[in-house]
Short mmCIF file of C-alpha atoms and ligand atoms in Angstrom, two decimals:
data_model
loop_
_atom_site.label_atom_id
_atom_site.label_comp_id
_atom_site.label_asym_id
_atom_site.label_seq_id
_atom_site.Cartn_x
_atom_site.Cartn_y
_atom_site.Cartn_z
CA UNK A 148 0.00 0.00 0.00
CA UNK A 149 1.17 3.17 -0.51
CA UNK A 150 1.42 6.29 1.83
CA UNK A 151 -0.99 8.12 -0.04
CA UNK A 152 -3.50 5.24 0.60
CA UNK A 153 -2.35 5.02 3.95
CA UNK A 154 -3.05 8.46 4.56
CA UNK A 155 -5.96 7.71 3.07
CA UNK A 156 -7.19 5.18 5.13
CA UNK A 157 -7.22 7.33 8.36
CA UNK A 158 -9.28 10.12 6.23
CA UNK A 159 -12.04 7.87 5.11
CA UNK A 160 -11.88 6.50 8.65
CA UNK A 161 -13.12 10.05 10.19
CA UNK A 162 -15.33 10.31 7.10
CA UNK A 163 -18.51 11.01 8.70
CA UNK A 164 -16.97 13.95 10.72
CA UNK A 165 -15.45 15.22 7.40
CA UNK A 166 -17.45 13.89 4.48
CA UNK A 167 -17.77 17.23 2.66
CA UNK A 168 -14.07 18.52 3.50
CA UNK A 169 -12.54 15.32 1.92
CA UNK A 170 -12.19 16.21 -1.60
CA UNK A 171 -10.71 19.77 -0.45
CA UNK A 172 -7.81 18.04 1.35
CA UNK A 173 -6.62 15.76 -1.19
CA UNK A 174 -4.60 17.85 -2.38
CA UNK A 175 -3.30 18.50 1.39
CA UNK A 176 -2.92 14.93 1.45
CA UNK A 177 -0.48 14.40 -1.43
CA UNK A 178 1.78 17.49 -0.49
CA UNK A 179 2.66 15.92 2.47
CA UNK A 180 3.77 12.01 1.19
CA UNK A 181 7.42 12.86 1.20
CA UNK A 182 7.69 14.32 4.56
CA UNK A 183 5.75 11.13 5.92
CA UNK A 184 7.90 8.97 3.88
CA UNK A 185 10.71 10.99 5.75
CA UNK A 186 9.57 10.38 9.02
CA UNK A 187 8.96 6.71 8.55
CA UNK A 188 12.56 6.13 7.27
CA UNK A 189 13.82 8.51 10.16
CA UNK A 190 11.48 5.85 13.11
CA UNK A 191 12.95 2.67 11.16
CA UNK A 192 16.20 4.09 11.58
CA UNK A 193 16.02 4.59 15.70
CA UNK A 194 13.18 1.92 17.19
CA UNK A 195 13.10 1.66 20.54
CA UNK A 196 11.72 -1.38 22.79
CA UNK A 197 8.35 -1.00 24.33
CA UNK A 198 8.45 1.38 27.21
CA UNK A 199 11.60 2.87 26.29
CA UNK A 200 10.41 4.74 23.68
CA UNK A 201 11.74 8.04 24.72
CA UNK A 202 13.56 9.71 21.63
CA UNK A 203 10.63 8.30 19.42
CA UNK A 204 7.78 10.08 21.65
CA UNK A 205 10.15 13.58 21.62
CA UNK A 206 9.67 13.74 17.61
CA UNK A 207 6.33 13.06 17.99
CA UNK A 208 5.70 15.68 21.01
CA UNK A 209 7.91 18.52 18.90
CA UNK A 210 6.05 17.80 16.06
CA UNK A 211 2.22 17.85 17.36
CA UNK A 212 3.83 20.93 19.31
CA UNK A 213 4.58 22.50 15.96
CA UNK A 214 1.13 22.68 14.81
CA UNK A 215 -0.37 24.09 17.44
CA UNK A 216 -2.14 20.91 18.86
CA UNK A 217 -2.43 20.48 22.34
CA UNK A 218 -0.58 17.76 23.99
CA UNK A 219 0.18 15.69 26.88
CA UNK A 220 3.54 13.54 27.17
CA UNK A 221 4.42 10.74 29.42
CA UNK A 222 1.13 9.32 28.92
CA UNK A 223 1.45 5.28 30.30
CA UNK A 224 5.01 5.63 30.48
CA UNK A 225 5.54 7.17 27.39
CA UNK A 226 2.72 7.98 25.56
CA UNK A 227 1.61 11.51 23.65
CA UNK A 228 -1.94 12.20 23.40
CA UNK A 229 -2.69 15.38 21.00
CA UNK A 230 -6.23 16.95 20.87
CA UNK A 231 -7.57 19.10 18.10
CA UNK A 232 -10.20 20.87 18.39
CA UNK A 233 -12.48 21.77 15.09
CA UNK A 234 -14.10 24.88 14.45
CA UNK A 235 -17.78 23.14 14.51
CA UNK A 236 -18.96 21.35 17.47
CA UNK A 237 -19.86 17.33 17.16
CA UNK A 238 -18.19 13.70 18.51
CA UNK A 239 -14.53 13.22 19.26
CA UNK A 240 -12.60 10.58 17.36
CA UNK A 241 -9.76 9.09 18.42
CA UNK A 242 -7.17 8.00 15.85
CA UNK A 243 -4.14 5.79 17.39
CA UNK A 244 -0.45 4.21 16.37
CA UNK A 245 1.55 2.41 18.40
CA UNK A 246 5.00 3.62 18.37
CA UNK A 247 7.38 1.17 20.04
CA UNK A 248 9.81 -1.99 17.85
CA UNK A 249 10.64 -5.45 18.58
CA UNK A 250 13.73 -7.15 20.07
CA UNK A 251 14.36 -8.21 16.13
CA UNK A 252 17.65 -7.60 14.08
CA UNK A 253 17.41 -6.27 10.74
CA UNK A 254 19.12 -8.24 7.94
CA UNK A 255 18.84 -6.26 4.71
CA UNK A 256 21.12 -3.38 3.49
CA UNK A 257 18.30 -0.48 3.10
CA UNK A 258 20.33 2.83 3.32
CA UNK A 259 17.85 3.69 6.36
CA UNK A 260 18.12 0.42 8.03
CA UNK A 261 17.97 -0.23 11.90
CA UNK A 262 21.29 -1.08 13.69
CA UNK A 263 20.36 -0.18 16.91
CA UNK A 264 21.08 -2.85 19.84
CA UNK A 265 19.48 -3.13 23.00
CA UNK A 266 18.79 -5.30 26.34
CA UNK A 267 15.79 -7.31 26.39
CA UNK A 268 15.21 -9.92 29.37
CA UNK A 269 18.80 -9.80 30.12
CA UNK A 270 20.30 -10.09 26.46
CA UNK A 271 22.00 -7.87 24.04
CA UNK A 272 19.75 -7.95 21.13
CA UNK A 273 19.54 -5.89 17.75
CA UNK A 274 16.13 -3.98 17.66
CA UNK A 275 14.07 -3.27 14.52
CA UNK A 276 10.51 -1.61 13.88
CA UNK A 277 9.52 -5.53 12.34
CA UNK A 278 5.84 -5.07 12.86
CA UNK A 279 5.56 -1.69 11.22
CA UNK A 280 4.90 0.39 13.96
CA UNK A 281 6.89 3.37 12.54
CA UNK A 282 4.87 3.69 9.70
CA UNK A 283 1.87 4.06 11.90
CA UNK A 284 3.51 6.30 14.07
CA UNK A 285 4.58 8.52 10.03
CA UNK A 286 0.58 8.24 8.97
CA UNK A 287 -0.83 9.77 12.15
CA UNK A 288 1.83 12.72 12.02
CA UNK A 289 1.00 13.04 8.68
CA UNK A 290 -2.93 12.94 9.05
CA UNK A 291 -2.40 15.55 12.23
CA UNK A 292 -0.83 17.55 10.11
CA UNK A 293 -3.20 17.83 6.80
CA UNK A 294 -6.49 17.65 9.99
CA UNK A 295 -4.74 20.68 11.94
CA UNK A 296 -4.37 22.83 8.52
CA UNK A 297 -8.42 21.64 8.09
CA UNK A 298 -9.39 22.66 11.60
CA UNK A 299 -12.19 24.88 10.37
CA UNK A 300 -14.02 22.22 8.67
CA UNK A 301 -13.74 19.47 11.24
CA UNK A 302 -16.98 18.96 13.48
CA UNK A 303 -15.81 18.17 16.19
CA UNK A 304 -12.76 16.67 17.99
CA UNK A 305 -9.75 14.85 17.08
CA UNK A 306 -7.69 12.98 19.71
CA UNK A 307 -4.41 11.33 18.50
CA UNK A 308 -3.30 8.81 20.28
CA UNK A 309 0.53 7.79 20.46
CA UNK A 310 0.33 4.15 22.44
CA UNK A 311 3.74 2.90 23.72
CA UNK A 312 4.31 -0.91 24.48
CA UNK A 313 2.02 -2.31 22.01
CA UNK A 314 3.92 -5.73 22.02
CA UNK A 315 4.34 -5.78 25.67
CA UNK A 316 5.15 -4.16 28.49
CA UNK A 317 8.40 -5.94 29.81
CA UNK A 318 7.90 -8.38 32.54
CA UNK A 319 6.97 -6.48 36.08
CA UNK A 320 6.06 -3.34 34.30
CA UNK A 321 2.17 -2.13 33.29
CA UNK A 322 1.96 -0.47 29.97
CA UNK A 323 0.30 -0.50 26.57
CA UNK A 324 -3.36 -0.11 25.96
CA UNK A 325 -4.69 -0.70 29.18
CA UNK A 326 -2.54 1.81 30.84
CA UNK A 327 -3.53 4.52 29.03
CA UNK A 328 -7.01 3.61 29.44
CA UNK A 329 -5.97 3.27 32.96
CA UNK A 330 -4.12 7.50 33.24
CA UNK A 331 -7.99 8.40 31.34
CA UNK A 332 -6.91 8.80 27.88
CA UNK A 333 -10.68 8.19 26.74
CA UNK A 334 -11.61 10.66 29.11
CA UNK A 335 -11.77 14.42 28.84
CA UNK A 336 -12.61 14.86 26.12
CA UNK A 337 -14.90 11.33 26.35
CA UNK A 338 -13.62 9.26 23.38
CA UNK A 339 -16.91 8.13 21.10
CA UNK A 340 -15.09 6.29 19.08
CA UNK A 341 -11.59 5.03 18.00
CA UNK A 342 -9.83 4.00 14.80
CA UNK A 343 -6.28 2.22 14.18
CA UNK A 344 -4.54 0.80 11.77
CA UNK A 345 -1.98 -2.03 11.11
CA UNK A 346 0.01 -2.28 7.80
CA UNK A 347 0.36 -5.91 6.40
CA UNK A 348 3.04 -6.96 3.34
CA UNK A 349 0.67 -9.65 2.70
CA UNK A 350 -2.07 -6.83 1.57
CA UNK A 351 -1.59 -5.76 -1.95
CA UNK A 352 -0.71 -2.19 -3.06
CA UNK A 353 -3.80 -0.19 -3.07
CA UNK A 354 -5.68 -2.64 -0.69
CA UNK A 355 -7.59 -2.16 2.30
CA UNK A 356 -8.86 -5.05 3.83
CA UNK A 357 -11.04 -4.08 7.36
CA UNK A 358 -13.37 -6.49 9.29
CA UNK A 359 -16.73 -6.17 11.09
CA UNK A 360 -17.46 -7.06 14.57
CA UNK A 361 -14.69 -9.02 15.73
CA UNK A 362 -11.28 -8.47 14.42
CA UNK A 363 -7.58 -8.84 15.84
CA UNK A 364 -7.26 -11.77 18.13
CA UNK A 365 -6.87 -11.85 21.76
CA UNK A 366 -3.27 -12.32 22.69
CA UNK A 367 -2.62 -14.22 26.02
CA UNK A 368 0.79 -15.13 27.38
CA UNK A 369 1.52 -17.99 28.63
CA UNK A 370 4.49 -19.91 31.16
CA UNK A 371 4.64 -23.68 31.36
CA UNK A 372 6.77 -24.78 34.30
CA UNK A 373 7.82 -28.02 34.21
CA UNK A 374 9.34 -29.93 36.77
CA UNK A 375 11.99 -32.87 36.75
CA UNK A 376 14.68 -34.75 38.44
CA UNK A 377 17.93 -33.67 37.70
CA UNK A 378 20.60 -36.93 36.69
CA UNK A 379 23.56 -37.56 34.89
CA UNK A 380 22.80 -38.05 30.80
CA UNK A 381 24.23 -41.39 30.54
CA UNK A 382 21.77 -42.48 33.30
CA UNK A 383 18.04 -41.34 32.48
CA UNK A 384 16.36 -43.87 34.15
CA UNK A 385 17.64 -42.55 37.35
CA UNK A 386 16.23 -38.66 36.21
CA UNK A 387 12.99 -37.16 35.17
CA UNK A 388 13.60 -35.77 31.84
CA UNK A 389 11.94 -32.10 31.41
CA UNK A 390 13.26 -31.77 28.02
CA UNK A 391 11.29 -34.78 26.76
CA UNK A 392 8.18 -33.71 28.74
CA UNK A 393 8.61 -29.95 27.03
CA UNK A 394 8.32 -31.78 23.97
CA UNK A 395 5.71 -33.80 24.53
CA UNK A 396 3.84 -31.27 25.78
CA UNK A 397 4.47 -28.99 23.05
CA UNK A 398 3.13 -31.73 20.79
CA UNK A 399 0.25 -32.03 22.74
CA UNK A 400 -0.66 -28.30 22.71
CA UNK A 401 -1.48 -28.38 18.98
CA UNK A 402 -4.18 -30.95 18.92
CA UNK A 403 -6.09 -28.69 21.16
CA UNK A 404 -6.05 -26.51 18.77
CA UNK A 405 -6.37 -29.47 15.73
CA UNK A 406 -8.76 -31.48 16.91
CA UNK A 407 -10.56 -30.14 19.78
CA UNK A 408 -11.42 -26.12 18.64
CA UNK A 409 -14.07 -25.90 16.68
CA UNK A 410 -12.12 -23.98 13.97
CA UNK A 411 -15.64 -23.41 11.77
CA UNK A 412 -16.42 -21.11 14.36
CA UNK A 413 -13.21 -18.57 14.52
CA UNK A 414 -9.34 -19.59 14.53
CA UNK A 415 -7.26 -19.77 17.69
CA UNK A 416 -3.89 -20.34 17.81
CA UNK A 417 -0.96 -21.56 20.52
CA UNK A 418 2.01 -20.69 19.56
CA UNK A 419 5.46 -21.81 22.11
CA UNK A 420 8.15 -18.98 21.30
CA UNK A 421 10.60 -19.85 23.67
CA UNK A 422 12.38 -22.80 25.87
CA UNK A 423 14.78 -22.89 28.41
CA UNK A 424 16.36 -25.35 29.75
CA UNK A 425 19.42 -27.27 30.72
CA UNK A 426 23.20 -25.98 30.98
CA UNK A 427 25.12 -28.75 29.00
CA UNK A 428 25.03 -31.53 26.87
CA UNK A 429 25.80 -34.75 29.37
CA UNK A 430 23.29 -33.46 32.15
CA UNK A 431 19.93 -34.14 32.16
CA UNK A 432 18.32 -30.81 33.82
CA UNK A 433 15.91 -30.01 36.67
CA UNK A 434 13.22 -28.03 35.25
CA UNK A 435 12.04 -26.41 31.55
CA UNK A 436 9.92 -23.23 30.56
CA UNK A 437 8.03 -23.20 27.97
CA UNK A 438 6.75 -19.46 26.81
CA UNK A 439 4.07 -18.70 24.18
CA UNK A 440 0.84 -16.63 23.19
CA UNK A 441 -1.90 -17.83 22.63
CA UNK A 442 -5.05 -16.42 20.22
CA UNK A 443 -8.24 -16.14 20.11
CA UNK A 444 -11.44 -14.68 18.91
CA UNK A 445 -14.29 -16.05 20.73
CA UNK A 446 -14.48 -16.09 24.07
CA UNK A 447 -16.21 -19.32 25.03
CA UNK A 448 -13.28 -20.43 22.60
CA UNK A 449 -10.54 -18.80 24.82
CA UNK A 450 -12.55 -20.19 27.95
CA UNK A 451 -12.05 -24.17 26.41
CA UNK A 452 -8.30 -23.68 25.10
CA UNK A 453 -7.40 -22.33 28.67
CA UNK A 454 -8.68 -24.93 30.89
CA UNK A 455 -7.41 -27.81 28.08
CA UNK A 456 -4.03 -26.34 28.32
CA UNK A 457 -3.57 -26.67 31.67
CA UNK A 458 -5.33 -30.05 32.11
CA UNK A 459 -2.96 -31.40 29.00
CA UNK A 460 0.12 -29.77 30.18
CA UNK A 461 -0.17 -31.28 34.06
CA UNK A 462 -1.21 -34.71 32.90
CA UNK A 463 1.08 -35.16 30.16
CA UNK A 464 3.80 -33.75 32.92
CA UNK A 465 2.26 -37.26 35.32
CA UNK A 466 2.27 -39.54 32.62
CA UNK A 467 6.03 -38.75 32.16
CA UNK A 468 6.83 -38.73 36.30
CA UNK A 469 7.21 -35.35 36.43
CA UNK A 470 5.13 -31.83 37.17
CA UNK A 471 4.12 -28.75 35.30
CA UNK A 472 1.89 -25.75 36.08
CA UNK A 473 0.45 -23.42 33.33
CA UNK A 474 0.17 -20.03 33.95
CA UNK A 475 -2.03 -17.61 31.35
CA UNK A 476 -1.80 -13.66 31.11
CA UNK A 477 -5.72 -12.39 31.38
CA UNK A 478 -4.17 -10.65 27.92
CA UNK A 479 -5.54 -8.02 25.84
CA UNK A 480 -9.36 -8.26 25.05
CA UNK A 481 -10.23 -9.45 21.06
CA UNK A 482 -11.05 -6.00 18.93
CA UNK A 483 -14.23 -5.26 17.84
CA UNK A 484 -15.21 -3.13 15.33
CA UNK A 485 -18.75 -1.39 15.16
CA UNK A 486 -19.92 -2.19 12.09
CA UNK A 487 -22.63 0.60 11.63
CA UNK A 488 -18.98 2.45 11.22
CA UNK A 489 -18.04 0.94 8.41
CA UNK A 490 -21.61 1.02 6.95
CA UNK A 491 -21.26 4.26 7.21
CA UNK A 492 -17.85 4.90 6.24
CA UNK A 493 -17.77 2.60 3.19
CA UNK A 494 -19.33 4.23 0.42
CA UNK A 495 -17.19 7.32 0.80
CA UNK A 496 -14.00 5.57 0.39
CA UNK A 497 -12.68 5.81 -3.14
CA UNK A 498 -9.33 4.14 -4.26
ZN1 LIG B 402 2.22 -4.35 15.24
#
């Protein structure tokens, strides 16, 4: 997709508070591609890990600052909320990007390319906008800027939200969405409604794709303990074996999903991203950890998965003479979009 589209998107998504002044600020719109491509180029360049997005929420403060909006910084952490007021009275809309990058290195040799390293759960890692989050962050300067020269025909108010933490706040620390819920950023002005946007490489150039009731996936963490008997490698019979457990418990996470979720009914997903165990190669260990996400987007769905994960995981722990507990993150709630929204919305959009 390009950034004019992008752009776009945001502008049809306010369309019923701007309907008529669309057309006018087209033109707006296309003046200001390069500096957006700028900026995106300039976030890819310097990410920074959730919560520590400090440098990233400066630009953005400076440049909401610059035209005139009225801000407020440190918002969860580090957060900018902007609100502009229009000339006409009428609903406020909230438009919001998440701004922080994952602990990712970048392999490629793009002349704006990330080499930025940083530590994440006690390792040196390279870090890299991967998920896109810096063009979000380059759209919603951009559309603040074009809205903020078109203050006189807005009805209403705009609030732009800046979300830190999007993937995570790291372990022991609040952050993200529900944070800034938490410090009132749908209050004052009260938020009617709110509008994001994620990029995707899989969507083709000039695409859209948006979704009706619900939408993104609930994201739950998870941490599988599992418990062993530590014993020399050339004597397992003498040991519990984590290891083996992990992966027979890994195993046996997927045929929840395969053959007991109802997958006609919405997809779910359980994903491990990370084991730990052991300290060498002759030594069978003590104890494993298993860490993953899992996703959902029903409810009663989320309800089954959770208790069959922890039933699977402590049973397939007996059957192999050892233990495991399963602990799940409450996690973010599954996104719902209004669909009288879109109804509305829809026929205005034109490609
Ligand atoms: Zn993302």
């Amino acid at each position: 997709m390009n950034t004019m589209k992008k752009l776009g998107i945001l502008t049809f998504l306010l369309c019923g508070m701007l309907a008529t002044a669309q057309k006018s600020m087209e033109k707006d719109f296309s003046s200001i591609e390069d500096k957006v491509i700028e900026w995106r180029r300039y976030f890819h360049e310097h990410p920074e890990l959730s919560n520590r997005e400090f440098e990233t929420a400066k630009k953005i403060a400076d440049h909401l600052r610059s035209l005139g909006i009225e801000i407020e910084t440190g918002v969860a952490h580090t957060g900018v909320v902007g609100v502009l007021k229009g000339n006409k009275p009428g609903k406020v809309v909230a438009l919001r990007a998440d701004i922080d990058a994952l602990p990712v290195t970048e392999r490629n040799d793009l002349p704006f390319k990330s080499t930025v390293t940083s530590e994440y759960l006690g390792n040196e890692v390279g870090v890299m906008h991967a998920c896109g989050h810096d063009t979000h962050i380059a759209i919603l300067m951009g559309v603040a800027e074009v809205l903020s020269k078109n203050k006189d025909k807005i009805k209403g108010t705009v609030k732009f939200i800046f979300q830190p933490a999007e993937e995570g706040a790291p372990p022991g620390e609040e952050g993200g969405a529900a944070l800034m819920i938490k410090e009132g950023v749908l209050q004052n002005p009260d938020v009617d409604a709110i509008f994001g946007l994620h990029i995707n490489s899989q969507t083709p150039v000039g695409m859209i794709r948006y979704k009706s009731w619900w939408n993104m996936a609930a994201a739950q963490r998870f941490v599988i303990n599992v418990k062993g008997k530590q014993s020399h490698g050339s004597q397992p019979w003498s040991g519990v074996d984590p290891i083996l457990i992990s992966a027979k418990i890994i195993d046996g996470l997927q045929t929840i999903i395969s053959r007991e979720m109802n997958l006609t009914n919405e997809a779910a997903v359980i994903t491990v991203g990370k084991i730990t165990s052991g300290v060498r190669n002759n030594i069978i260990p003590e104890s494993a950890e298993i860490v993953g996400t899992i996703r959902t987007l029903d409810y009663d769905m989320q309800k089954q998965l959770n208790r069959r994960m922890k039933e699977m995981v402590s049973s397939i722990a007996e059957a192999y003479r050892g233990e495991a507990t399963t602990e799940i993150a409450s996690g973010t709630a599954i996104t719902y979009n209004n669909p009288n929204w879109f109804l509305k919305c829809y026929p205005l959009w034109k490609l």
